[in-house]
Amino acid sequence: MIQLLVFLPLFAAAVAGLGNRMIGNTAAKLVTTGALFASCAIAWPIFIGFLTGTNHAYVAPVLTFIHSGDLQVDWALRVDALTAVMLVVVTSVSALVHLYSWGYMGEDPDQPRFFAYLSLFTFAMLMLVTADSLVQMFFGWEGVGLASYLLIGFWYQKPSAGAAAIKAFVVNRVGDFGFSLGIFGTFLVFGTTSIPAILHAAPGMAGSTIGFLGYRVDTMTLLCLLLFIGAMGKSAQLGLHTWLPDAMEGPTPVSALIHAATMVTAGVFMVCRLSPMFETSHVALEVVTVIGALTCFFAATVGTTQTDIKRVIAYSTCSQLGYMFFAAGSGAFGAAMFHLFTHAFFKALLFLSAGSVIHSMHHEQDMRFYGGLRKHIPLTFWVMIAGTLAITGVGVAGVFGFAGFYSKDAIIEAAYATGTQVGGFAWFMGVFAAGLTSFYSWRLIFLTFFGEPRWAASEHIQHAMHDHGHGHDDHGHDDHHAPDETAGHEPRPEGRSINEIAHGTLGYHPHAAPWVMKLPLLALAVGAVFAGWAFAHYFLEAEFWQGAVAYSAELHEKAEHLPTLLGLAPTIVMLIGLAIAYWGYIVDTTIPDRFARTFRGLYVFLLKKWYFDELYDFLFVRPAFAIGRFLWKQGDEGTIDRFGPDGISKLMVVGNRFMARAQSGYVYSYALVMLLGLAGLATWAVTR
Amino acid sequence: MNQLGFPILSIMLAVPLVAALWCLFAPGEGEAKARSARVTALAASLIDLVLGGVLWANYEVGGARWQFIERADVFGRFSWALGIDGIALMLIVLTVFLVPLCILASWTSIQKRVPEYMAVFLLTELLMLGVFVAQDLFLFYIMFEGGLIPMYMIIGIWGGARRIYASYKFFLYTLLGSVLMLIAMLYMAQTAGTTFIPTLMAFNFSSQAQLWLFLAFFASFAVKMPMWPVHTWLPDAHVEAPTAGSVILAGVMLKLAGYGFIRFSLPMFPEASAHYMWLIFALSMIATVYTSLVALVQKDMKKLIAYSSVAHMALVTFGLFAFNRQGIEGAMMVMLGHGLVSSALFLCVGVVYDRLHTREIARYGGLATNMPAYATFFLFFTMASVGLPGLSNFPGEFLSMMGTYEISSWAAFIAVTGIITGAAYMLYLYRRICFGPQTNADAAAMSDLDKREWLVLAPLAAAVLWMGVYPESFLSPMRADVGALLERIHPAAPASDAALTVPHAAPAAAVAGER
C-alpha cells in the first residue's frame, strides 16, 4: 500500500505533464486530484494504526540505487510513526490544495502543467519523508526543491517570478552544500548512509574528534551542524531565509502547500528524524535552539510591518518554523513535530483564505487596499478567524484550545524546562514572538475584513472596473490568464498609509469563491480548530513515537509542572498583541502612522527585512559576477591565452609564416604531417 | 576467440571505415550524393549502435577481466591487439549511442560538402572506438592522436567565423601534450619490453621513472581533459564547431583523458599518482571555482556550457585521484553522465541556432511560450546538469565528491561549492533563454521541435533518466575493473589524509580509513 501511496502522485504527474494539452484540463485535474485523494485515503489508516499502537515500523524495498563498495543505497520506503505523521500532513494538505486549485487556477491556460507540478511535488515530498537512507532523503530534498522552483516560476513570463525561482533554488543549494558534506562525513564516520544504522551507532561516536579543514573538531557536532545547514536552507532559517518571502511569486495554492505546510518543514522533519544523532552533541542542539529562536523573533518582527497579505503570512511561516527548531533544540522533538502537524493545517488554511481574498479582490494583494470585506466574503472571514485563533494559540488549559494553543505552549514550556541559559533565551524569544504573532495576525484580519472599504485606490480593482465598463473582450486583456500576482511590490517606506488612501468601493463586488475552494477551507478549518485538542496527548507522549524520535521523559515531566504564571505567559502576551492591534487598527488608525514616523529608523529597518537582501547582494551576488568577469577577461584571455597559444605563435621564428599559412587553411596539413611523422617515429622505435 | 565467435570489435571499427569510404567515393553528384551520404552514415552508425548493444548484452559481468580479445601481430612489436574491460565497454556504449544522434542533428544543418562531412564524422567514430578497444600502446597512441585530425577538420571546415583561430589553438595545445606522451611511451616500451597494455598495467616502473612518465602523460591528458589552466582551447573549439562537432567533442573526446588516467596513469604509475595528488587536487579546486564563475558571466550559450564542462571534468579528476572506490566509480559515472547531458545541452543550443543563427543569450528569451516542448527538454537537461538526484549526473557527482571527502576535506569542501555555482549559472542561462517576456520578435516566432529533433532529444532524455534512477546498470560492469585498479594502486594510496581520522578508535572508523 505504501508503494501505491507514494507512486500514485508520480504516475498522475506523468500523465498530466506528458499528456498536457492532449488530454485537456479536466482529465489532468481529475487524474492528479483523484490520485492525491486516493493517497490521502491510504495515509490516514496508516496514521491511525500508529495512534492506536497497532502499526509498527517497517521498510518496503523498491529498487537498487547506488552500490559502490561499502556504500549500499537502495530505493526503499520506510514507514514509522514519524513518517506516518508526515504522510497525513502531506497527502491531506496536498489533496485539498489540488481541489482548491480547480477554482483558483480555473482560468489559467496552463492547468495541466500546474497540476502535474503539484503532484510531482507531492511525490518528491513523500520520497523525502519515507527515506530510509540519507541519500534518498537528499533525493526527495532536491525533488521538492525542483518542484518549488517550477511552481514559483510557474508564471514564467513575469521576470520577478523567474528571479524568485532561481533565488529559491540557489539559496537552497547553499543549504545543500552543508547537507552534502554532512552526508559525506557521516559516511566516512559510520561507513553507511542508512538512517537506522547511523542512529544506532551515533552514541558510540559521542566525544570522538575528527579533522575538518585543518581543524580538529568534535565528530558529532560537525556532522550535525553540516546537516543542519541543509535544514536551515530548506526551512528558511535566519541567514538562509531570504528565498521564502520571494517565493510568494508562485500561485497562492503553491504557497499554501509548499511554502507553508510541507516542504519548508522538511528541515524540522530531518532534525527530528536524526534526533538520536543530534542528542549526542550539546553544541549542535544549542546552535539549533539559538538559530530557531532568532528566526522566530526576526521573522515575527518583519511580519508586523509588511503590507502584502502573502508576505505577512510568509514571515509568519518563517517565524513558526523557528519555534519548531528551538523545540527540537531543546530536546522536545515530539512538540516540534506536533507544531509541524498543527501548523500545517492552520497555515495552509490562512494561505488558502488569503488566496480566496486575493481571488475575490481581483488579484490585489496589498492589505492597504482591502477593508470591510467581512460582509462580502463571510465564509472566508470566518475560516480565517479560525486560522488566526489557531496560530495565536487561543485556549484555556484543561478546557479547550485551538490547534496552536497546544503545540506552541508545549514548545515554549519545553524551552523553559531545559533550565539552560540557551533554553531561557529561546523561551524569552518565543514568548516575545508570540506577542508579535498575535499582533500581526490580528492586524491582518483588521486591515482586511474590518473598517471601511479602501478598494477604490487599488489599480487591480480600477483595472477590473475599467475592463468591465468596456466589455471584457474588446481589447484582449489577458488579465485572467496570467494573474498579476506578485510577491508584493518591494515595500517602500514612503508608501501611503491606510489613512491617506481614498475610501470607497468603485462599485466593485468581490467575487465569492466557488465551492471547490470553499470545501478545502472548511476541511482545513476543522483541522485548525480541533487538531491540537484531538492529538496533543499522542504527540507529546512517548508511546506514540515507538522510538522514532528521541524522547526525554524528564523534560516532559518538568514542562508539565511549570509554575502557573509561566504557563500563562504565552496567553498573556497573545492578549496584549491582540489589544495593540485592535487599538491601532480599529480604535485609532492614526497610531501606526505616528509610530512609524516617530521610530522611523526601526520601522524602515523592519520594512526592509533587516536589509538581508541588500547585504547578500553586496557580499555575494555582485562579487561573483565581478570576479567571474575579471577571471574571464584578465585570467583566460589576458593571461593564459596571451602568454599561451597567442604568445607562442608570436614567439616562434616562423610565427608569421605559420600564422599566414594557418590563415589560409594549411594547418590541417601541418597536423597531419606531424602526426604521421610521430607515428612513423614510433613505428621505427618499436620495430628496430 | 571470444564469447561471440566473431571479431566484433574489429567489425565495429570496420563498419564506419567502409561507410566513410562509400560516402566519399560513391557515384552520384550534388544533392543525390549528399542524401546517400547521410543515409549511409546513419545506417553505419546504427549498425555500430546495434553491435554496441550486442557487446553490452554479451559482456560477462564478473567474467574475465579482458573480454572480446583479438590479436594479430602486424610487424615487430606492433600488434593489432583489441580487447575491452567494463570501463571501456561503458565508454564504447556511450560513443555508439551518441554518433547516430550527431548524424541526425547534422541532417539539415550541414549543407556544405556533405559527403566529406559524413566521412570525417564516421572516421571520428572509428578513432574514438579505437582508443577504447586498443590493447597495444602504439595502437592506442595512433587512435588517441589520430582522433584530433577529423576534429580539426570538423571545426576548421564546417565551423563558425573564427574557426581557423579555434582549430589552431586546439592543435597547438594538444600537440604539445602528445609529443611528451609519445616520448614516454617509447621509453616504456623499451624498459618493459612490451607494448601490450594489460602487461604494462602490472609492470612496476621505478619510482623515479614514474615521476617523469606521469608528468609526460599528464601533459597530454590535462590538455584533453581539460584541466585549468590548459582549458582555454575548449570554449573556442566548442563555439566554432558545428553542433554535432560540439556533441562529439564534449560527449566523447573529453572522456579520452579520463580514460587515459584510469588506464595508464593510475595503474602504471601508482606511486607517482599518489605523489602528484596534490597537484591534481589543486588544479581541480581552482577549476571548480574559477570556471564556474567565468561560466556565470558568459554571453554565448555554447561558451557557457563549455566552461561548465571544465568545471564538471574537475569532478572527474577529483574522483580519480581520491584513491578509493567511491571516487573512481564516481569519476566514471560523471564521465558517462556528462557525456549524455553536455551532448544534450549542445544539441539544445543547436536547435535554436539552426533557427536564429546566433548563440548570443540575449537574443532569445521567453521561449517557453512558443516552444514548450523545447523548453521542457532544455529544463530537463539543465536539471540533470546541476546534478538533480534521479537524473544521470547525480550518482557520479555524489560518489566522486564522497570519495574526495574521504581523502581530503579541503578538496571536498571546494568541490561541493560546485553544486551552488553550477545551479546558479545553469538556471541563470535557462531563465534568460526560456523564461521572461518574449522581447525578441524573431525568437518569439520560432517553431517548436520538429520530428527529427524529437528523435534526437528523446533518446537522450530516456538515457538520462535511466542512469539517474538505476545507475546499477552502468556501475555493475565496471565494478570488478575498479576493484582490480584499487588493488593495484592501494599500496601507494596516500595516508587517508590526516585531516580525517577518528582517534577514539571505533571499528567503523577503522574500516572507513581503509576504503
mmCIF file of C-alpha atoms in Angstrom, chain A residues 21 63-71 73 75 117 135 138-140 142-143 146 149-150 153 156-163 165-166 169-170 173-174 176-178 180-185 187-191 193 204-216 219 222-223 226 621 623-629 631-632 634-637 640-641 644-646 648-650 652 658-659 662-665 667-668 670-672 674-675 678-679 681-683 685-688, chain B residues 75-78 138 141-142 145-146 148-149 152-153 155-157 163-165 167-169 171-173 175 178-179 182 186 189-190 195 228-233 235-236 289-290 293-294 296-299 303 307 325-326 329 366 368-369 372 379 383 386-390 394-395 397-399 401-402 405-406 409-410 412-413 416-417 419-420 423-424 427-428 430-431 434-437 468-472 475 479 496 498-504 506 508-509 511-513 515:
data_model
loop_
_atom_site.group_PDB
_atom_site.id
_atom_site.type_symbol
_atom_site.label_atom_id
_atom_site.label_comp_id
_atom_site.label_asym_id
_atom_site.label_seq_id
_atom_site.Cartn_x
_atom_site.Cartn_y
_atom_site.Cartn_z
ATOM 1 C CA ARG A 21 -2.869 19.703 -23.867
ATOM 2 C CA LEU A 63 14.878 -0.947 -6.261
ATOM 3 C CA THR A 64 18.657 -0.925 -6.143
ATOM 4 C CA PHE A 65 20.031 2.596 -6.334
ATOM 5 C CA ILE A 66 23.739 3.259 -5.882
ATOM 6 C CA HIS A 67 26.069 0.479 -4.829
ATOM 7 C CA SER A 68 29.716 1.382 -4.565
ATOM 8 C CA GLY A 69 31.848 -0.558 -2.139
ATOM 9 C CA ASP A 70 30.534 -0.016 1.363
ATOM 10 C CA LEU A 71 28.025 2.480 0.116
ATOM 11 C CA VAL A 73 21.918 2.726 -1.148
ATOM 12 C CA TRP A 75 15.286 2.966 -3.094
ATOM 13 C CA TYR A 117 3.935 20.103 -10.875
ATOM 14 C CA VAL A 135 20.752 9.640 0.045
ATOM 15 C CA PHE A 138 18.518 14.008 -0.406
ATOM 16 C CA PHE A 139 16.663 12.828 -3.495
ATOM 17 C CA GLY A 140 13.356 13.951 -2.027
ATOM 18 C CA GLU A 142 16.181 18.103 -4.219
ATOM 19 C CA GLY A 143 12.966 16.891 -5.797
ATOM 20 C CA LEU A 146 12.815 21.347 -8.162
ATOM 21 C CA TYR A 149 11.474 26.146 -8.450
ATOM 22 C CA LEU A 150 8.987 25.161 -11.129
ATOM 23 C CA GLY A 153 8.363 30.248 -11.706
ATOM 24 C CA TYR A 156 7.399 32.381 -16.189
ATOM 25 C CA GLN A 157 6.648 35.426 -18.315
ATOM 26 C CA LYS A 158 6.978 37.597 -15.233
ATOM 27 C CA PRO A 159 10.646 38.498 -14.732
ATOM 28 C CA SER A 160 10.108 38.663 -10.983
ATOM 29 C CA ALA A 161 8.860 35.067 -10.926
ATOM 30 C CA GLY A 162 11.920 33.837 -12.781
ATOM 31 C CA ALA A 163 14.191 35.697 -10.396
ATOM 32 C CA ALA A 165 12.576 30.812 -8.669
ATOM 33 C CA ILE A 166 16.330 30.992 -9.168
ATOM 34 C CA PHE A 169 16.871 27.115 -5.840
ATOM 35 C CA VAL A 170 20.280 28.658 -5.344
ATOM 36 C CA ARG A 173 21.710 24.870 -2.779
ATOM 37 C CA VAL A 174 23.746 26.733 -0.184
ATOM 38 C CA ASP A 176 22.534 21.522 0.284
ATOM 39 C CA PHE A 177 26.213 22.321 0.313
ATOM 40 C CA GLY A 178 26.154 21.654 4.039
ATOM 41 C CA SER A 180 26.051 17.044 1.131
ATOM 42 C CA LEU A 181 29.159 17.486 3.223
ATOM 43 C CA GLY A 182 27.180 16.164 6.168
ATOM 44 C CA ILE A 183 26.248 13.029 4.249
ATOM 45 C CA PHE A 184 29.833 12.508 3.124
ATOM 46 C CA GLY A 185 31.136 12.987 6.644
ATOM 47 C CA PHE A 187 29.520 8.002 5.538
ATOM 48 C CA LEU A 188 33.156 8.491 6.406
ATOM 49 C CA VAL A 189 32.483 8.055 10.094
ATOM 50 C CA PHE A 190 29.832 5.353 10.077
ATOM 51 C CA GLY A 191 30.500 3.616 6.764
ATOM 52 C CA THR A 193 24.100 6.193 4.916
ATOM 53 C CA GLY A 204 29.245 5.346 20.232
ATOM 54 C CA MET A 205 30.809 8.264 18.420
ATOM 55 C CA ALA A 206 29.975 10.825 21.081
ATOM 56 C CA GLY A 207 33.126 12.509 22.309
ATOM 57 C CA SER A 208 35.276 11.473 19.348
ATOM 58 C CA THR A 209 37.024 14.096 17.258
ATOM 59 C CA ILE A 210 37.618 14.443 13.565
ATOM 60 C CA GLY A 211 39.758 16.612 11.337
ATOM 61 C CA PHE A 212 37.982 19.139 9.180
ATOM 62 C CA LEU A 213 39.682 21.773 7.036
ATOM 63 C CA GLY A 214 42.766 21.524 9.180
ATOM 64 C CA TYR A 215 40.950 21.828 12.479
ATOM 65 C CA ARG A 216 40.194 19.062 14.913
ATOM 66 C CA THR A 219 32.758 14.492 15.261
ATOM 67 C CA LEU A 222 30.476 18.689 12.985
ATOM 68 C CA LEU A 223 28.159 16.188 11.322
ATOM 69 C CA LEU A 226 26.650 20.315 8.497
ATOM 70 C CA VAL A 621 25.921 38.306 -5.964
ATOM 71 C CA PRO A 623 31.273 39.996 -6.345
ATOM 72 C CA ALA A 624 30.514 36.653 -8.039
ATOM 73 C CA PHE A 625 29.743 38.400 -11.311
ATOM 74 C CA ALA A 626 32.619 40.833 -10.956
ATOM 75 C CA ILE A 627 35.143 38.115 -10.186
ATOM 76 C CA GLY A 628 33.789 35.955 -12.983
ATOM 77 C CA ARG A 629 34.220 38.796 -15.440
ATOM 78 C CA LEU A 631 38.826 35.876 -14.405
ATOM 79 C CA TRP A 632 37.436 35.613 -17.890
ATOM 80 C CA GLN A 634 42.089 39.059 -17.239
ATOM 81 C CA GLY A 635 42.663 35.391 -16.482
ATOM 82 C CA ASP A 636 41.702 33.367 -19.524
ATOM 83 C CA GLU A 637 42.096 35.961 -22.223
ATOM 84 C CA ILE A 640 46.576 32.217 -20.253
ATOM 85 C CA ASP A 641 45.859 32.906 -23.906
ATOM 86 C CA GLY A 644 49.967 30.647 -24.061
ATOM 87 C CA PRO A 645 48.843 29.929 -27.606
ATOM 88 C CA ASP A 646 48.815 33.524 -28.824
ATOM 89 C CA ILE A 648 53.754 31.056 -28.697
ATOM 90 C CA SER A 649 52.634 31.787 -32.200
ATOM 91 C CA LYS A 650 54.189 35.231 -31.963
ATOM 92 C CA MET A 652 58.024 31.241 -32.993
ATOM 93 C CA PHE A 658 52.987 29.809 -39.751
ATOM 94 C CA MET A 659 50.096 32.081 -38.939
ATOM 95 C CA ALA A 662 47.243 28.795 -40.869
ATOM 96 C CA GLN A 663 45.025 31.584 -42.039
ATOM 97 C CA SER A 664 44.879 30.051 -45.450
ATOM 98 C CA GLY A 665 43.847 26.728 -44.008
ATOM 99 C CA VAL A 667 47.002 23.909 -40.534
ATOM 100 C CA TYR A 668 45.436 20.561 -41.248
ATOM 101 C CA TYR A 670 50.641 20.512 -40.711
ATOM 102 C CA ALA A 671 48.727 18.490 -38.218
ATOM 103 C CA LEU A 672 48.529 15.537 -40.479
ATOM 104 C CA MET A 674 53.264 15.965 -37.776
ATOM 105 C CA LEU A 675 51.116 13.162 -36.563
ATOM 106 C CA LEU A 678 55.252 10.917 -34.995
ATOM 107 C CA ALA A 679 53.567 7.645 -35.806
ATOM 108 C CA LEU A 681 58.924 7.613 -35.453
ATOM 109 C CA ALA A 682 57.055 5.383 -33.088
ATOM 110 C CA THR A 683 56.988 2.541 -35.539
ATOM 111 C CA ALA A 685 61.437 2.888 -32.452
ATOM 112 C CA VAL A 686 59.366 -0.165 -31.803
ATOM 113 C CA THR A 687 60.488 -2.295 -34.644
ATOM 114 C CA ARG A 688 64.187 -1.603 -34.816
ATOM 115 C CA PHE B 75 55.132 -6.156 -37.583
ATOM 116 C CA GLY B 76 57.783 -6.006 -34.941
ATOM 117 C CA ARG B 77 56.248 -5.368 -31.592
ATOM 118 C CA PHE B 78 53.313 -3.580 -33.061
ATOM 119 C CA PHE B 138 51.009 2.397 -30.084
ATOM 120 C CA TYR B 141 48.504 6.333 -29.466
ATOM 121 C CA ILE B 142 47.567 6.381 -33.123
ATOM 122 C CA GLU B 145 46.099 11.396 -31.503
ATOM 123 C CA GLY B 146 44.556 10.488 -34.827
ATOM 124 C CA LEU B 148 42.327 15.042 -33.451
ATOM 125 C CA ILE B 149 42.633 15.191 -37.213
ATOM 126 C CA TYR B 152 40.376 19.779 -36.718
ATOM 127 C CA MET B 153 38.580 19.302 -39.958
ATOM 128 C CA ILE B 155 35.980 22.683 -36.710
ATOM 129 C CA GLY B 156 38.112 24.112 -39.487
ATOM 130 C CA ILE B 157 35.881 23.363 -42.465
ATOM 131 C CA ARG B 163 37.207 28.574 -36.941
ATOM 132 C CA ILE B 164 40.811 28.989 -38.008
ATOM 133 C CA TYR B 165 41.827 30.528 -34.709
ATOM 134 C CA SER B 167 41.445 24.944 -34.682
ATOM 135 C CA TYR B 168 44.909 26.452 -34.399
ATOM 136 C CA LYS B 169 44.534 26.734 -30.661
ATOM 137 C CA PHE B 171 46.089 21.958 -32.481
ATOM 138 C CA LEU B 172 48.770 23.776 -30.547
ATOM 139 C CA TYR B 173 47.587 22.656 -27.140
ATOM 140 C CA LEU B 175 50.224 18.666 -29.987
ATOM 141 C CA SER B 178 51.068 14.405 -27.312
ATOM 142 C CA VAL B 179 54.749 14.773 -28.103
ATOM 143 C CA LEU B 182 54.949 9.708 -27.185
ATOM 144 C CA LEU B 186 58.834 4.917 -26.284
ATOM 145 C CA ALA B 189 58.169 0.094 -24.462
ATOM 146 C CA GLN B 190 61.925 -0.106 -24.182
ATOM 147 C CA THR B 195 53.629 -2.667 -25.800
ATOM 148 C CA TRP B 228 42.859 24.508 -15.604
ATOM 149 C CA PRO B 229 44.998 26.323 -16.881
ATOM 150 C CA VAL B 230 45.181 24.491 -20.227
ATOM 151 C CA HIS B 231 41.446 24.671 -20.795
ATOM 152 C CA THR B 232 41.187 27.785 -22.947
ATOM 153 C CA TRP B 233 41.086 25.865 -26.218
ATOM 154 C CA PRO B 235 35.443 27.232 -25.223
ATOM 155 C CA ASP B 236 36.785 28.409 -28.570
ATOM 156 C CA VAL B 289 35.702 27.845 -8.595
ATOM 157 C CA TYR B 290 37.309 29.647 -11.499
ATOM 158 C CA LEU B 293 32.431 31.971 -12.009
ATOM 159 C CA VAL B 294 33.530 32.511 -15.593
ATOM 160 C CA LEU B 296 28.277 32.802 -14.831
ATOM 161 C CA VAL B 297 29.187 35.841 -16.924
ATOM 162 C CA GLN B 298 29.192 34.291 -20.396
ATOM 163 C CA LYS B 299 27.011 35.845 -23.058
ATOM 164 C CA LYS B 303 30.781 29.129 -24.232
ATOM 165 C CA TYR B 307 33.048 26.363 -19.221
ATOM 166 C CA ARG B 325 36.157 3.083 -4.839
ATOM 167 C CA GLN B 326 33.575 5.816 -4.485
ATOM 168 C CA GLU B 329 33.403 4.816 -9.765
ATOM 169 C CA GLY B 366 10.531 33.632 -23.316
ATOM 170 C CA ALA B 368 8.743 28.567 -23.004
ATOM 171 C CA THR B 369 5.813 30.348 -24.630
ATOM 172 C CA PRO B 372 7.042 24.482 -24.844
ATOM 173 C CA LEU B 379 14.907 22.260 -18.466
ATOM 174 C CA MET B 383 18.398 19.968 -14.127
ATOM 175 C CA VAL B 386 23.070 20.739 -11.980
ATOM 176 C CA GLY B 387 23.087 17.239 -10.526
ATOM 177 C CA LEU B 388 19.486 16.746 -9.562
ATOM 178 C CA PRO B 389 19.122 13.330 -7.933
ATOM 179 C CA GLY B 390 17.182 10.927 -10.123
ATOM 180 C CA PHE B 394 23.833 12.799 -9.637
ATOM 181 C CA PRO B 395 25.224 9.315 -8.941
ATOM 182 C CA GLU B 397 28.900 13.661 -8.791
ATOM 183 C CA PHE B 398 27.733 12.352 -5.466
ATOM 184 C CA LEU B 399 30.121 9.395 -5.446
ATOM 185 C CA MET B 401 32.570 14.130 -4.061
ATOM 186 C CA MET B 402 32.056 11.484 -1.402
ATOM 187 C CA TYR B 405 35.847 13.841 1.117
ATOM 188 C CA GLU B 406 37.241 10.527 2.299
ATOM 189 C CA SER B 409 38.019 17.508 3.434
ATOM 190 C CA TRP B 410 39.510 20.634 1.891
ATOM 191 C CA ALA B 412 35.689 18.153 -0.981
ATOM 192 C CA PHE B 413 34.763 21.477 0.558
ATOM 193 C CA VAL B 416 30.946 20.809 -3.316
ATOM 194 C CA THR B 417 30.750 24.562 -3.892
ATOM 195 C CA ILE B 419 26.654 22.472 -6.695
ATOM 196 C CA ILE B 420 25.874 26.076 -5.728
ATOM 197 C CA ALA B 423 22.895 25.761 -10.177
ATOM 198 C CA ALA B 424 23.445 29.496 -10.434
ATOM 199 C CA LEU B 427 19.447 28.339 -14.068
ATOM 200 C CA TYR B 428 20.510 31.856 -14.957
ATOM 201 C CA TYR B 430 17.749 28.866 -18.581
ATOM 202 C CA ARG B 431 15.946 31.890 -17.271
ATOM 203 C CA CYS B 434 13.186 30.295 -21.776
ATOM 204 C CA PHE B 435 11.620 32.471 -19.095
ATOM 205 C CA GLY B 436 10.551 36.071 -19.124
ATOM 206 C CA PRO B 437 8.542 38.017 -21.672
ATOM 207 C CA GLY B 468 19.727 8.557 -12.685
ATOM 208 C CA VAL B 469 17.183 6.083 -11.371
ATOM 209 C CA TYR B 470 19.036 2.824 -11.889
ATOM 210 C CA PRO B 471 22.769 3.570 -12.160
ATOM 211 C CA GLU B 472 23.427 -0.047 -11.223
ATOM 212 C CA LEU B 475 28.102 0.530 -12.273
ATOM 213 C CA ARG B 479 32.831 -2.887 -10.513
ATOM 214 C CA SER B 496 43.866 8.785 4.136
ATOM 215 C CA ALA B 498 45.428 13.051 8.215
ATOM 216 C CA ALA B 499 42.596 15.519 8.409
ATOM 217 C CA LEU B 500 40.154 12.644 8.608
ATOM 218 C CA THR B 501 40.746 10.225 11.429
ATOM 219 C CA VAL B 502 38.668 9.303 14.401
ATOM 220 C CA PRO B 503 41.098 8.801 17.241
ATOM 221 C CA HIS B 504 38.678 7.348 19.789
ATOM 222 C CA ALA B 506 35.753 2.650 16.906
ATOM 223 C CA ALA B 508 33.537 1.618 11.915
ATOM 224 C CA ALA B 509 36.153 4.330 11.756
ATOM 225 C CA VAL B 511 37.056 0.480 8.188
ATOM 226 C CA ALA B 512 36.346 3.946 6.897
ATOM 227 C CA GLY B 513 40.013 4.777 6.957
ATOM 228 C CA ARG B 515 38.451 2.381 1.980
#
